[in-house]
Each structure stands twice: as C-alpha cells, then as structure tokens.
Amino acid sequence: MRTILFIMIFLLIGALFIISNQNLRINKDTDFKKFAGLYYSWFGSLFDNLKDLSGYVIKSEWLPQTTEKINLSNSTNITK
C-alpha cells in the first residue's frame, strides 16, 4: 500500500512540476494537449533511465576482489 501511494505521489509531483515550469493552464485544450505530450515524454524517459540504472546494477561486480585463494576442502574439520 505504501509503495502504491509513493508512486502516485511521485507521479503527481512530476505532473505539477511540468505544469508549473511550462506555465500551463490545464483547462485550455491546447495547454492540456501540450501537458499530455510533455508528461508522457517525461514518463517514457523515466522508464528509460530506470532501465539503464537496472542494467548498470546487474552488470556491477558486487563481490570484493581478493588475491588469496580459499581452500574449501580444508576449511571445515570433519571427523569420522
């Protein structure tokens, strides 16, 4: 529930920034069409950026690089 609310607030704030930065009046038909185009363009670029970020995270090496080798057969003491 919190995630959905966060996403909705984020999208609403994005829409408000577009309206205020472009000085649009949504009740005018031409301004509404301009807003819709700008909003969908922003939304599309948002997905492109998330795709790039996800690809970067997936390709990153998350394990530390060490020069010593670990001998797993001697790491446990097994008695019979």
mmCIF file with all atom_site columns, N, CA and C in Angstrom:
data_model
loop_
_atom_site.group_PDB
_atom_site.id
_atom_site.type_symbol
_atom_site.label_atom_id
_atom_site.label_alt_id
_atom_site.label_comp_id
_atom_site.label_asym_id
_atom_site.label_entity_id
_atom_site.label_seq_id
_atom_site.pdbx_PDB_ins_code
_atom_site.Cartn_x
_atom_site.Cartn_y
_atom_site.Cartn_z
_atom_site.occupancy
_atom_site.B_iso_or_equiv
_atom_site.pdbx_formal_charge
_atom_site.auth_seq_id
_atom_site.auth_comp_id
_atom_site.auth_asym_id
_atom_site.auth_atom_id
_atom_site.pdbx_PDB_model_num
ATOM 1   N N  . MET A 1 1  ? 0.820  -1.190  0.000   1.00 0.00 ? 1  MET A N  1
ATOM 2   C CA . MET A 1 1  ? 0.000  0.000   0.000   1.00 0.00 ? 1  MET A CA 1
ATOM 3   C C  . MET A 1 1  ? 0.867  1.258   0.000   1.00 0.00 ? 1  MET A C  1
ATOM 4   N N  . ARG A 1 2  ? 1.940  1.251   0.793   1.00 0.00 ? 2  ARG A N  1
ATOM 5   C CA . ARG A 1 2  ? 2.821  2.417   0.841   1.00 0.00 ? 2  ARG A CA 1
ATOM 6   C C  . ARG A 1 2  ? 3.526  2.639   -0.489  1.00 0.00 ? 2  ARG A C  1
ATOM 7   N N  . THR A 1 3  ? 3.887  1.549   -1.140  1.00 0.00 ? 3  THR A N  1
ATOM 8   C CA . THR A 1 3  ? 4.579  1.666   -2.422  1.00 0.00 ? 3  THR A CA 1
ATOM 9   C C  . THR A 1 3  ? 3.679  2.313   -3.463  1.00 0.00 ? 3  THR A C  1
ATOM 10  N N  . ILE A 1 4  ? 2.440  1.873   -3.515  1.00 0.00 ? 4  ILE A N  1
ATOM 11  C CA . ILE A 1 4  ? 1.490  2.447   -4.472  1.00 0.00 ? 4  ILE A CA 1
ATOM 12  C C  . ILE A 1 4  ? 1.263  3.920   -4.172  1.00 0.00 ? 4  ILE A C  1
ATOM 13  N N  . LEU A 1 5  ? 1.134  4.257   -2.907  1.00 0.00 ? 5  LEU A N  1
ATOM 14  C CA . LEU A 1 5  ? 0.943  5.652   -2.520  1.00 0.00 ? 5  LEU A CA 1
ATOM 15  C C  . LEU A 1 5  ? 2.168  6.489   -2.887  1.00 0.00 ? 5  LEU A C  1
ATOM 16  N N  . PHE A 1 6  ? 3.356  5.962   -2.659  1.00 0.00 ? 6  PHE A N  1
ATOM 17  C CA . PHE A 1 6  ? 4.582  6.677   -3.024  1.00 0.00 ? 6  PHE A CA 1
ATOM 18  C C  . PHE A 1 6  ? 4.649  6.922   -4.527  1.00 0.00 ? 6  PHE A C  1
ATOM 19  N N  . ILE A 1 7  ? 4.325  5.907   -5.326  1.00 0.00 ? 7  ILE A N  1
ATOM 20  C CA . ILE A 1 7  ? 4.355  6.049   -6.785  1.00 0.00 ? 7  ILE A CA 1
ATOM 21  C C  . ILE A 1 7  ? 3.341  7.088   -7.248  1.00 0.00 ? 7  ILE A C  1
ATOM 22  N N  . MET A 1 8  ? 2.146  7.057   -6.681  1.00 0.00 ? 8  MET A N  1
ATOM 23  C CA . MET A 1 8  ? 1.120  8.029   -7.069  1.00 0.00 ? 8  MET A CA 1
ATOM 24  C C  . MET A 1 8  ? 1.543  9.454   -6.715  1.00 0.00 ? 8  MET A C  1
ATOM 25  N N  . ILE A 1 9  ? 2.118  9.645   -5.536  1.00 0.00 ? 9  ILE A N  1
ATOM 26  C CA . ILE A 1 9  ? 2.572  10.981  -5.132  1.00 0.00 ? 9  ILE A CA 1
ATOM 27  C C  . ILE A 1 9  ? 3.721  11.437  -6.022  1.00 0.00 ? 9  ILE A C  1
ATOM 28  N N  . PHE A 1 10 ? 4.635  10.537  -6.351  1.00 0.00 ? 10 PHE A N  1
ATOM 29  C CA . PHE A 1 10 ? 5.755  10.870  -7.228  1.00 0.00 ? 10 PHE A CA 1
ATOM 30  C C  . PHE A 1 10 ? 5.261  11.314  -8.603  1.00 0.00 ? 10 PHE A C  1
ATOM 31  N N  . LEU A 1 11 ? 4.301  10.587  -9.168  1.00 0.00 ? 11 LEU A N  1
ATOM 32  C CA . LEU A 1 11 ? 3.764  10.945  -10.482 1.00 0.00 ? 11 LEU A CA 1
ATOM 33  C C  . LEU A 1 11 ? 2.988  12.255  -10.431 1.00 0.00 ? 11 LEU A C  1
ATOM 34  N N  . LEU A 1 12 ? 2.270  12.489  -9.354  1.00 0.00 ? 12 LEU A N  1
ATOM 35  C CA . LEU A 1 12 ? 1.530  13.740  -9.193  1.00 0.00 ? 12 LEU A CA 1
ATOM 36  C C  . LEU A 1 12 ? 2.482  14.927  -9.068  1.00 0.00 ? 12 LEU A C  1
ATOM 37  N N  . ILE A 1 13 ? 3.546  14.771  -8.299  1.00 0.00 ? 13 ILE A N  1
ATOM 38  C CA . ILE A 1 13 ? 4.526  15.851  -8.166  1.00 0.00 ? 13 ILE A CA 1
ATOM 39  C C  . ILE A 1 13 ? 5.205  16.119  -9.508  1.00 0.00 ? 13 ILE A C  1
ATOM 40  N N  . GLY A 1 14 ? 5.490  15.068  -10.261 1.00 0.00 ? 14 GLY A N  1
ATOM 41  C CA . GLY A 1 14 ? 6.058  15.247  -11.602 1.00 0.00 ? 14 GLY A CA 1
ATOM 42  C C  . GLY A 1 14 ? 5.126  16.035  -12.503 1.00 0.00 ? 14 GLY A C  1
ATOM 43  N N  . ALA A 1 15 ? 3.836  15.724  -12.439 1.00 0.00 ? 15 ALA A N  1
ATOM 44  C CA . ALA A 1 15 ? 2.850  16.459  -13.239 1.00 0.00 ? 15 ALA A CA 1
ATOM 45  C C  . ALA A 1 15 ? 2.780  17.917  -12.810 1.00 0.00 ? 15 ALA A C  1
ATOM 46  N N  . LEU A 1 16 ? 2.820  18.162  -11.518 1.00 0.00 ? 16 LEU A N  1
ATOM 47  C CA . LEU A 1 16 ? 2.766  19.543  -11.031 1.00 0.00 ? 16 LEU A CA 1
ATOM 48  C C  . LEU A 1 16 ? 4.008  20.336  -11.439 1.00 0.00 ? 16 LEU A C  1
ATOM 49  N N  . PHE A 1 17 ? 5.164  19.695  -11.443 1.00 0.00 ? 17 PHE A N  1
ATOM 50  C CA . PHE A 1 17 ? 6.371  20.379  -11.908 1.00 0.00 ? 17 PHE A CA 1
ATOM 51  C C  . PHE A 1 17 ? 6.265  20.743  -13.386 1.00 0.00 ? 17 PHE A C  1
ATOM 52  N N  . ILE A 1 18 ? 5.733  19.846  -14.187 1.00 0.00 ? 18 ILE A N  1
ATOM 53  C CA . ILE A 1 18 ? 5.567  20.131  -15.612 1.00 0.00 ? 18 ILE A CA 1
ATOM 54  C C  . ILE A 1 18 ? 4.613  21.301  -15.807 1.00 0.00 ? 18 ILE A C  1
ATOM 55  N N  . ILE A 1 19 ? 3.504  21.296  -15.088 1.00 0.00 ? 19 ILE A N  1
ATOM 56  C CA . ILE A 1 19 ? 2.521  22.373  -15.214 1.00 0.00 ? 19 ILE A CA 1
ATOM 57  C C  . ILE A 1 19 ? 3.125  23.707  -14.791 1.00 0.00 ? 19 ILE A C  1
ATOM 58  N N  . SER A 1 20 ? 3.832  23.721  -13.672 1.00 0.00 ? 20 SER A N  1
ATOM 59  C CA . SER A 1 20 ? 4.364  24.994  -13.168 1.00 0.00 ? 20 SER A CA 1
ATOM 60  C C  . SER A 1 20 ? 5.548  25.497  -13.996 1.00 0.00 ? 20 SER A C  1
ATOM 61  N N  . ASN A 1 21 ? 6.418  24.606  -14.439 1.00 0.00 ? 21 ASN A N  1
ATOM 62  C CA . ASN A 1 21 ? 7.584  25.041  -15.216 1.00 0.00 ? 21 ASN A CA 1
ATOM 63  C C  . ASN A 1 21 ? 7.207  25.526  -16.610 1.00 0.00 ? 21 ASN A C  1
ATOM 64  N N  . GLN A 1 22 ? 6.140  24.992  -17.170 1.00 0.00 ? 22 GLN A N  1
ATOM 65  C CA . GLN A 1 22 ? 5.707  25.384  -18.510 1.00 0.00 ? 22 GLN A CA 1
ATOM 66  C C  . GLN A 1 22 ? 4.608  26.450  -18.480 1.00 0.00 ? 22 GLN A C  1
ATOM 67  N N  . ASN A 1 23 ? 4.181  26.854  -17.282 1.00 0.00 ? 23 ASN A N  1
ATOM 68  C CA . ASN A 1 23 ? 3.090  27.835  -17.119 1.00 0.00 ? 23 ASN A CA 1
ATOM 69  C C  . ASN A 1 23 ? 1.845  27.423  -17.910 1.00 0.00 ? 23 ASN A C  1
ATOM 70  N N  . LEU A 1 24 ? 1.421  26.198  -17.717 1.00 0.00 ? 24 LEU A N  1
ATOM 71  C CA . LEU A 1 24 ? 0.273  25.663  -18.450 1.00 0.00 ? 24 LEU A CA 1
ATOM 72  C C  . LEU A 1 24 ? -1.014 25.873  -17.673 1.00 0.00 ? 24 LEU A C  1
ATOM 73  N N  . ARG A 1 25 ? -2.080 26.106  -18.405 1.00 0.00 ? 25 ARG A N  1
ATOM 74  C CA . ARG A 1 25 ? -3.422 26.156  -17.827 1.00 0.00 ? 25 ARG A CA 1
ATOM 75  C C  . ARG A 1 25 ? -4.156 24.930  -18.365 1.00 0.00 ? 25 ARG A C  1
ATOM 76  N N  . ILE A 1 26 ? -4.384 23.985  -17.498 1.00 0.00 ? 26 ILE A N  1
ATOM 77  C CA . ILE A 1 26 ? -4.930 22.691  -17.901 1.00 0.00 ? 26 ILE A CA 1
ATOM 78  C C  . ILE A 1 26 ? -6.354 22.816  -18.441 1.00 0.00 ? 26 ILE A C  1
ATOM 79  N N  . ASN A 1 27 ? -7.083 23.861  -18.054 1.00 0.00 ? 27 ASN A N  1
ATOM 80  C CA . ASN A 1 27 ? -8.456 23.990  -18.543 1.00 0.00 ? 27 ASN A CA 1
ATOM 81  C C  . ASN A 1 27 ? -8.507 24.414  -20.010 1.00 0.00 ? 27 ASN A C  1
ATOM 82  N N  . LYS A 1 28 ? -7.389 24.866  -20.596 1.00 0.00 ? 28 LYS A N  1
ATOM 83  C CA . LYS A 1 28 ? -7.334 25.152  -22.030 1.00 0.00 ? 28 LYS A CA 1
ATOM 84  C C  . LYS A 1 28 ? -6.992 23.868  -22.770 1.00 0.00 ? 28 LYS A C  1
ATOM 85  N N  . ASP A 1 29 ? -7.657 23.661  -23.889 1.00 0.00 ? 29 ASP A N  1
ATOM 86  C CA . ASP A 1 29 ? -7.466 22.430  -24.651 1.00 0.00 ? 29 ASP A CA 1
ATOM 87  C C  . ASP A 1 29 ? -6.038 22.325  -25.196 1.00 0.00 ? 29 ASP A C  1
ATOM 88  N N  . THR A 1 30 ? -5.504 23.426  -25.707 1.00 0.00 ? 30 THR A N  1
ATOM 89  C CA . THR A 1 30 ? -4.149 23.373  -26.274 1.00 0.00 ? 30 THR A CA 1
ATOM 90  C C  . THR A 1 30 ? -3.101 23.129  -25.190 1.00 0.00 ? 30 THR A C  1
ATOM 91  N N  . ASP A 1 31 ? -3.277 23.752  -24.031 1.00 0.00 ? 31 ASP A N  1
ATOM 92  C CA . ASP A 1 31 ? -2.333 23.533  -22.936 1.00 0.00 ? 31 ASP A CA 1
ATOM 93  C C  . ASP A 1 31 ? -2.427 22.114  -22.392 1.00 0.00 ? 31 ASP A C  1
ATOM 94  N N  . PHE A 1 32 ? -3.638 21.561  -22.377 1.00 0.00 ? 32 PHE A N  1
ATOM 95  C CA . PHE A 1 32 ? -3.790 20.188  -21.897 1.00 0.00 ? 32 PHE A CA 1
ATOM 96  C C  . PHE A 1 32 ? -3.092 19.211  -22.833 1.00 0.00 ? 32 PHE A C  1
ATOM 97  N N  . LYS A 1 33 ? -3.213 19.437  -24.144 1.00 0.00 ? 33 LYS A N  1
ATOM 98  C CA . LYS A 1 33 ? -2.533 18.564  -25.105 1.00 0.00 ? 33 LYS A CA 1
ATOM 99  C C  . LYS A 1 33 ? -1.018 18.682  -24.966 1.00 0.00 ? 33 LYS A C  1
ATOM 100 N N  . LYS A 1 34 ? -0.535 19.908  -24.753 1.00 0.00 ? 34 LYS A N  1
ATOM 101 C CA . LYS A 1 34 ? 0.899  20.105  -24.547 1.00 0.00 ? 34 LYS A CA 1
ATOM 102 C C  . LYS A 1 34 ? 1.349  19.411  -23.265 1.00 0.00 ? 34 LYS A C  1
ATOM 103 N N  . PHE A 1 35 ? 0.546  19.532  -22.203 1.00 0.00 ? 35 PHE A N  1
ATOM 104 C CA . PHE A 1 35 ? 0.865  18.865  -20.938 1.00 0.00 ? 35 PHE A CA 1
ATOM 105 C C  . PHE A 1 35 ? 0.916  17.354  -21.125 1.00 0.00 ? 35 PHE A C  1
ATOM 106 N N  . ALA A 1 36 ? -0.070 16.801  -21.835 1.00 0.00 ? 36 ALA A N  1
ATOM 107 C CA . ALA A 1 36 ? -0.104 15.350  -22.038 1.00 0.00 ? 36 ALA A CA 1
ATOM 108 C C  . ALA A 1 36 ? 1.140  14.877  -22.778 1.00 0.00 ? 36 ALA A C  1
ATOM 109 N N  . GLY A 1 37 ? 1.546  15.605  -23.804 1.00 0.00 ? 37 GLY A N  1
ATOM 110 C CA . GLY A 1 37 ? 2.753  15.232  -24.538 1.00 0.00 ? 37 GLY A CA 1
ATOM 111 C C  . GLY A 1 37 ? 3.999  15.309  -23.676 1.00 0.00 ? 37 GLY A C  1
ATOM 112 N N  . LEU A 1 38 ? 4.116  16.379  -22.900 1.00 0.00 ? 38 LEU A N  1
ATOM 113 C CA . LEU A 1 38 ? 5.280  16.531  -22.022 1.00 0.00 ? 38 LEU A CA 1
ATOM 114 C C  . LEU A 1 38 ? 5.295  15.477  -20.918 1.00 0.00 ? 38 LEU A C  1
ATOM 115 N N  . TYR A 1 39 ? 4.117  15.175  -20.376 1.00 0.00 ? 39 TYR A N  1
ATOM 116 C CA . TYR A 1 39 ? 4.036  14.200  -19.287 1.00 0.00 ? 39 TYR A CA 1
ATOM 117 C C  . TYR A 1 39 ? 4.403  12.803  -19.776 1.00 0.00 ? 39 TYR A C  1
ATOM 118 N N  . TYR A 1 40 ? 3.880  12.408  -20.939 1.00 0.00 ? 40 TYR A N  1
ATOM 119 C CA . TYR A 1 40 ? 4.206  11.081  -21.458 1.00 0.00 ? 40 TYR A CA 1
ATOM 120 C C  . TYR A 1 40 ? 5.667  10.998  -21.885 1.00 0.00 ? 40 TYR A C  1
ATOM 121 N N  . SER A 1 41 ? 6.221  12.099  -22.359 1.00 0.00 ? 41 SER A N  1
ATOM 122 C CA . SER A 1 41 ? 7.642  12.121  -22.688 1.00 0.00 ? 41 SER A CA 1
ATOM 123 C C  . SER A 1 41 ? 8.482  11.954  -21.424 1.00 0.00 ? 41 SER A C  1
ATOM 124 N N  . TRP A 1 42 ? 8.109  12.661  -20.367 1.00 0.00 ? 42 TRP A N  1
ATOM 125 C CA . TRP A 1 42 ? 8.814  12.544  -19.085 1.00 0.00 ? 42 TRP A CA 1
ATOM 126 C C  . TRP A 1 42 ? 8.679  11.131  -18.529 1.00 0.00 ? 42 TRP A C  1
ATOM 127 N N  . PHE A 1 43 ? 7.490  10.576  -18.618 1.00 0.00 ? 43 PHE A N  1
ATOM 128 C CA . PHE A 1 43 ? 7.229  9.229   -18.115 1.00 0.00 ? 43 PHE A CA 1
ATOM 129 C C  . PHE A 1 43 ? 8.055  8.196   -18.883 1.00 0.00 ? 43 PHE A C  1
ATOM 130 N N  . GLY A 1 44 ? 8.143  8.358   -20.207 1.00 0.00 ? 44 GLY A N  1
ATOM 131 C CA . GLY A 1 44 ? 8.956  7.449   -21.015 1.00 0.00 ? 44 GLY A CA 1
ATOM 132 C C  . GLY A 1 44 ? 10.431 7.546   -20.680 1.00 0.00 ? 44 GLY A C  1
ATOM 133 N N  . SER A 1 45 ? 10.920 8.773   -20.483 1.00 0.00 ? 45 SER A N  1
ATOM 134 C CA . SER A 1 45 ? 12.333 8.930   -20.131 1.00 0.00 ? 45 SER A CA 1
ATOM 135 C C  . SER A 1 45 ? 12.614 8.383   -18.734 1.00 0.00 ? 45 SER A C  1
ATOM 136 N N  . LEU A 1 46 ? 11.618 8.423   -17.870 1.00 0.00 ? 46 LEU A N  1
ATOM 137 C CA . LEU A 1 46 ? 11.761 7.839   -16.539 1.00 0.00 ? 46 LEU A CA 1
ATOM 138 C C  . LEU A 1 46 ? 12.006 6.336   -16.644 1.00 0.00 ? 46 LEU A C  1
ATOM 139 N N  . PHE A 1 47 ? 11.245 5.654   -17.504 1.00 0.00 ? 47 PHE A N  1
ATOM 140 C CA . PHE A 1 47 ? 11.441 4.214   -17.691 1.00 0.00 ? 47 PHE A CA 1
ATOM 141 C C  . PHE A 1 47 ? 12.781 3.917   -18.357 1.00 0.00 ? 47 PHE A C  1
ATOM 142 N N  . ASP A 1 48 ? 13.189 4.754   -19.314 1.00 0.00 ? 48 ASP A N  1
ATOM 143 C CA . ASP A 1 48 ? 14.497 4.550   -19.943 1.00 0.00 ? 48 ASP A CA 1
ATOM 144 C C  . ASP A 1 48 ? 15.620 4.673   -18.920 1.00 0.00 ? 48 ASP A C  1
ATOM 145 N N  . ASN A 1 49 ? 15.522 5.664   -18.052 1.00 0.00 ? 49 ASN A N  1
ATOM 146 C CA . ASN A 1 49 ? 16.550 5.840   -17.025 1.00 0.00 ? 49 ASN A CA 1
ATOM 147 C C  . ASN A 1 49 ? 16.550 4.684   -16.029 1.00 0.00 ? 49 ASN A C  1
ATOM 148 N N  . LEU A 1 50 ? 15.373 4.188   -15.662 1.00 0.00 ? 50 LEU A N  1
ATOM 149 C CA . LEU A 1 50 ? 15.306 3.034   -14.757 1.00 0.00 ? 50 LEU A CA 1
ATOM 150 C C  . LEU A 1 50 ? 15.889 1.786   -15.409 1.00 0.00 ? 50 LEU A C  1
ATOM 151 N N  . LYS A 1 51 ? 15.663 1.641   -16.706 1.00 0.00 ? 51 LYS A N  1
ATOM 152 C CA . LYS A 1 51 ? 16.223 0.509   -17.442 1.00 0.00 ? 51 LYS A CA 1
ATOM 153 C C  . LYS A 1 51 ? 17.746 0.589   -17.454 1.00 0.00 ? 51 LYS A C  1
ATOM 154 N N  . ASP A 1 52 ? 18.282 1.778   -17.726 1.00 0.00 ? 52 ASP A N  1
ATOM 155 C CA . ASP A 1 52 ? 19.734 1.955   -17.722 1.00 0.00 ? 52 ASP A CA 1
ATOM 156 C C  . ASP A 1 52 ? 20.323 1.706   -16.338 1.00 0.00 ? 52 ASP A C  1
ATOM 157 N N  . LEU A 1 53 ? 19.658 2.202   -15.322 1.00 0.00 ? 53 LEU A N  1
ATOM 158 C CA . LEU A 1 53 ? 20.130 2.007   -13.952 1.00 0.00 ? 53 LEU A CA 1
ATOM 159 C C  . LEU A 1 53 ? 20.113 0.528   -13.572 1.00 0.00 ? 53 LEU A C  1
ATOM 160 N N  . SER A 1 54 ? 19.047 -0.180  -13.941 1.00 0.00 ? 54 SER A N  1
ATOM 161 C CA . SER A 1 54 ? 18.961 -1.614  -13.636 1.00 0.00 ? 54 SER A CA 1
ATOM 162 C C  . SER A 1 54 ? 20.059 -2.389  -14.347 1.00 0.00 ? 54 SER A C  1
ATOM 163 N N  . GLY A 1 55 ? 20.320 -2.050  -15.603 1.00 0.00 ? 55 GLY A N  1
ATOM 164 C CA . GLY A 1 55 ? 21.393 -2.710  -16.336 1.00 0.00 ? 55 GLY A CA 1
ATOM 165 C C  . GLY A 1 55 ? 22.747 -2.467  -15.707 1.00 0.00 ? 55 GLY A C  1
ATOM 166 N N  . TYR A 1 56 ? 22.977 -1.256  -15.244 1.00 0.00 ? 56 TYR A N  1
ATOM 167 C CA . TYR A 1 56 ? 24.243 -0.932  -14.586 1.00 0.00 ? 56 TYR A CA 1
ATOM 168 C C  . TYR A 1 56 ? 24.400 -1.719  -13.290 1.00 0.00 ? 56 TYR A C  1
ATOM 169 N N  . VAL A 1 57 ? 23.323 -1.833  -12.523 1.00 0.00 ? 57 VAL A N  1
ATOM 170 C CA . VAL A 1 57 ? 23.376 -2.566  -11.254 1.00 0.00 ? 57 VAL A CA 1
ATOM 171 C C  . VAL A 1 57 ? 23.614 -4.048  -11.504 1.00 0.00 ? 57 VAL A C  1
ATOM 172 N N  . ILE A 1 58 ? 22.971 -4.601  -12.513 1.00 0.00 ? 58 ILE A N  1
ATOM 173 C CA . ILE A 1 58 ? 23.126 -6.025  -12.809 1.00 0.00 ? 58 ILE A CA 1
ATOM 174 C C  . ILE A 1 58 ? 24.550 -6.336  -13.264 1.00 0.00 ? 58 ILE A C  1
ATOM 175 N N  . LYS A 1 59 ? 25.143 -5.451  -14.060 1.00 0.00 ? 59 LYS A N  1
ATOM 176 C CA . LYS A 1 59 ? 26.483 -5.696  -14.591 1.00 0.00 ? 59 LYS A CA 1
ATOM 177 C C  . LYS A 1 59 ? 27.590 -5.415  -13.579 1.00 0.00 ? 59 LYS A C  1
ATOM 178 N N  . SER A 1 60 ? 27.275 -4.778  -12.477 1.00 0.00 ? 60 SER A N  1
ATOM 179 C CA . SER A 1 60 ? 28.298 -4.430  -11.486 1.00 0.00 ? 60 SER A CA 1
ATOM 180 C C  . SER A 1 60 ? 28.800 -5.673  -10.762 1.00 0.00 ? 60 SER A C  1
ATOM 181 N N  . GLU A 1 61 ? 30.066 -5.634  -10.399 1.00 0.00 ? 61 GLU A N  1
ATOM 182 C CA . GLU A 1 61 ? 30.670 -6.717  -9.624  1.00 0.00 ? 61 GLU A CA 1
ATOM 183 C C  . GLU A 1 61 ? 30.456 -6.400  -8.150  1.00 0.00 ? 61 GLU A C  1
ATOM 184 N N  . TRP A 1 62 ? 29.694 -7.244  -7.479  1.00 0.00 ? 62 TRP A N  1
ATOM 185 C CA . TRP A 1 62 ? 29.315 -6.963  -6.101  1.00 0.00 ? 62 TRP A CA 1
ATOM 186 C C  . TRP A 1 62 ? 30.220 -7.637  -5.081  1.00 0.00 ? 62 TRP A C  1
ATOM 187 N N  . LEU A 1 63 ? 31.024 -8.602  -5.506  1.00 0.00 ? 63 LEU A N  1
ATOM 188 C CA . LEU A 1 63 ? 31.909 -9.301  -4.581  1.00 0.00 ? 63 LEU A CA 1
ATOM 189 C C  . LEU A 1 63 ? 33.266 -8.616  -4.553  1.00 0.00 ? 63 LEU A C  1
ATOM 190 N N  . PRO A 1 64 ? 33.908 -8.601  -3.406  1.00 0.00 ? 64 PRO A N  1
ATOM 191 C CA . PRO A 1 64 ? 35.233 -7.968  -3.343  1.00 0.00 ? 64 PRO A CA 1
ATOM 192 C C  . PRO A 1 64 ? 36.265 -8.793  -4.096  1.00 0.00 ? 64 PRO A C  1
ATOM 193 N N  . GLN A 1 65 ? 37.243 -8.126  -4.650  1.00 0.00 ? 65 GLN A N  1
ATOM 194 C CA . GLN A 1 65 ? 38.301 -8.815  -5.371  1.00 0.00 ? 65 GLN A CA 1
ATOM 195 C C  . GLN A 1 65 ? 39.423 -9.129  -4.392  1.00 0.00 ? 65 GLN A C  1
ATOM 196 N N  . THR A 1 66 ? 39.763 -10.406 -4.283  1.00 0.00 ? 66 THR A N  1
ATOM 197 C CA . THR A 1 66 ? 40.841 -10.823 -3.390  1.00 0.00 ? 66 THR A CA 1
ATOM 198 C C  . THR A 1 66 ? 41.912 -11.530 -4.199  1.00 0.00 ? 66 THR A C  1
ATOM 199 N N  . THR A 1 67 ? 43.117 -11.518 -3.689  1.00 0.00 ? 67 THR A N  1
ATOM 200 C CA . THR A 1 67 ? 44.221 -12.187 -4.376  1.00 0.00 ? 67 THR A CA 1
ATOM 201 C C  . THR A 1 67 ? 44.505 -13.563 -3.789  1.00 0.00 ? 67 THR A C  1
ATOM 202 N N  . GLU A 1 68 ? 44.003 -13.836 -2.612  1.00 0.00 ? 68 GLU A N  1
ATOM 203 C CA . GLU A 1 68 ? 44.257 -15.137 -1.995  1.00 0.00 ? 68 GLU A CA 1
ATOM 204 C C  . GLU A 1 68 ? 43.160 -16.126 -2.361  1.00 0.00 ? 68 GLU A C  1
ATOM 205 N N  . LYS A 1 69 ? 43.554 -17.382 -2.491  1.00 0.00 ? 69 LYS A N  1
ATOM 206 C CA . LYS A 1 69 ? 42.604 -18.434 -2.819  1.00 0.00 ? 69 LYS A CA 1
ATOM 207 C C  . LYS A 1 69 ? 42.186 -19.138 -1.542  1.00 0.00 ? 69 LYS A C  1
ATOM 208 N N  . ILE A 1 70 ? 40.939 -19.515 -1.501  1.00 0.00 ? 70 ILE A N  1
ATOM 209 C CA . ILE A 1 70 ? 40.412 -20.201 -0.326  1.00 0.00 ? 70 ILE A CA 1
ATOM 210 C C  . ILE A 1 70 ? 40.294 -21.681 -0.656  1.00 0.00 ? 70 ILE A C  1
ATOM 211 N N  . ASN A 1 71 ? 40.864 -22.520 0.187   1.00 0.00 ? 71 ASN A N  1
ATOM 212 C CA . ASN A 1 71 ? 40.785 -23.958 0.013   1.00 0.00 ? 71 ASN A CA 1
ATOM 213 C C  . ASN A 1 71 ? 39.595 -24.448 0.826   1.00 0.00 ? 71 ASN A C  1
ATOM 214 N N  . LEU A 1 72 ? 38.511 -24.745 0.147   1.00 0.00 ? 72 LEU A N  1
ATOM 215 C CA . LEU A 1 72 ? 37.286 -25.131 0.837   1.00 0.00 ? 72 LEU A CA 1
ATOM 216 C C  . LEU A 1 72 ? 37.372 -26.520 1.452   1.00 0.00 ? 72 LEU A C  1
ATOM 217 N N  . SER A 1 73 ? 38.222 -27.386 0.935   1.00 0.00 ? 73 SER A N  1
ATOM 218 C CA . SER A 1 73 ? 38.303 -28.737 1.488   1.00 0.00 ? 73 SER A CA 1
ATOM 219 C C  . SER A 1 73 ? 38.953 -28.737 2.872   1.00 0.00 ? 73 SER A C  1
ATOM 220 N N  . ASN A 1 74 ? 39.783 -27.768 3.175   1.00 0.00 ? 74 ASN A N  1
ATOM 221 C CA . ASN A 1 74 ? 40.436 -27.693 4.479   1.00 0.00 ? 74 ASN A CA 1
ATOM 222 C C  . ASN A 1 74 ? 39.755 -26.706 5.418   1.00 0.00 ? 74 ASN A C  1
ATOM 223 N N  . SER A 1 75 ? 38.699 -26.095 4.982   1.00 0.00 ? 75 SER A N  1
ATOM 224 C CA . SER A 1 75 ? 38.084 -25.059 5.807   1.00 0.00 ? 75 SER A CA 1
ATOM 225 C C  . SER A 1 75 ? 37.187 -25.632 6.893   1.00 0.00 ? 75 SER A C  1
ATOM 226 N N  . THR A 1 76 ? 36.758 -26.879 6.754   1.00 0.00 ? 76 THR A N  1
ATOM 227 C CA . THR A 1 76 ? 35.929 -27.494 7.793   1.00 0.00 ? 76 THR A CA 1
ATOM 228 C C  . THR A 1 76 ? 36.671 -28.678 8.378   1.00 0.00 ? 76 THR A C  1
ATOM 229 N N  . ASN A 1 77 ? 36.451 -28.924 9.619   1.00 0.00 ? 77 ASN A N  1
ATOM 230 C CA . ASN A 1 77 ? 37.091 -30.030 10.312  1.00 0.00 ? 77 ASN A CA 1
ATOM 231 C C  . ASN A 1 77 ? 36.085 -31.172 10.405  1.00 0.00 ? 77 ASN A C  1
ATOM 232 N N  . ILE A 1 78 ? 36.212 -32.149 9.551   1.00 0.00 ? 78 ILE A N  1
ATOM 233 C CA . ILE A 1 78 ? 35.279 -33.275 9.543   1.00 0.00 ? 78 ILE A CA 1
ATOM 234 C C  . ILE A 1 78 ? 35.991 -34.483 10.148  1.00 0.00 ? 78 ILE A C  1
ATOM 235 N N  . THR A 1 79 ? 35.393 -35.035 11.173  1.00 0.00 ? 79 THR A N  1
ATOM 236 C CA . THR A 1 79 ? 35.965 -36.228 11.804  1.00 0.00 ? 79 THR A CA 1
ATOM 237 C C  . THR A 1 79 ? 35.026 -37.393 11.573  1.00 0.00 ? 79 THR A C  1
ATOM 238 N N  . LYS A 1 80 ? 35.635 -38.550 11.380  1.00 0.00 ? 80 LYS A N  1
ATOM 239 C CA . LYS A 1 80 ? 34.819 -39.747 11.145  1.00 0.00 ? 80 LYS A CA 1
ATOM 240 C C  . LYS A 1 80 ? 34.874 -40.658 12.324  1.00 0.00 ? 80 LYS A C  1
#
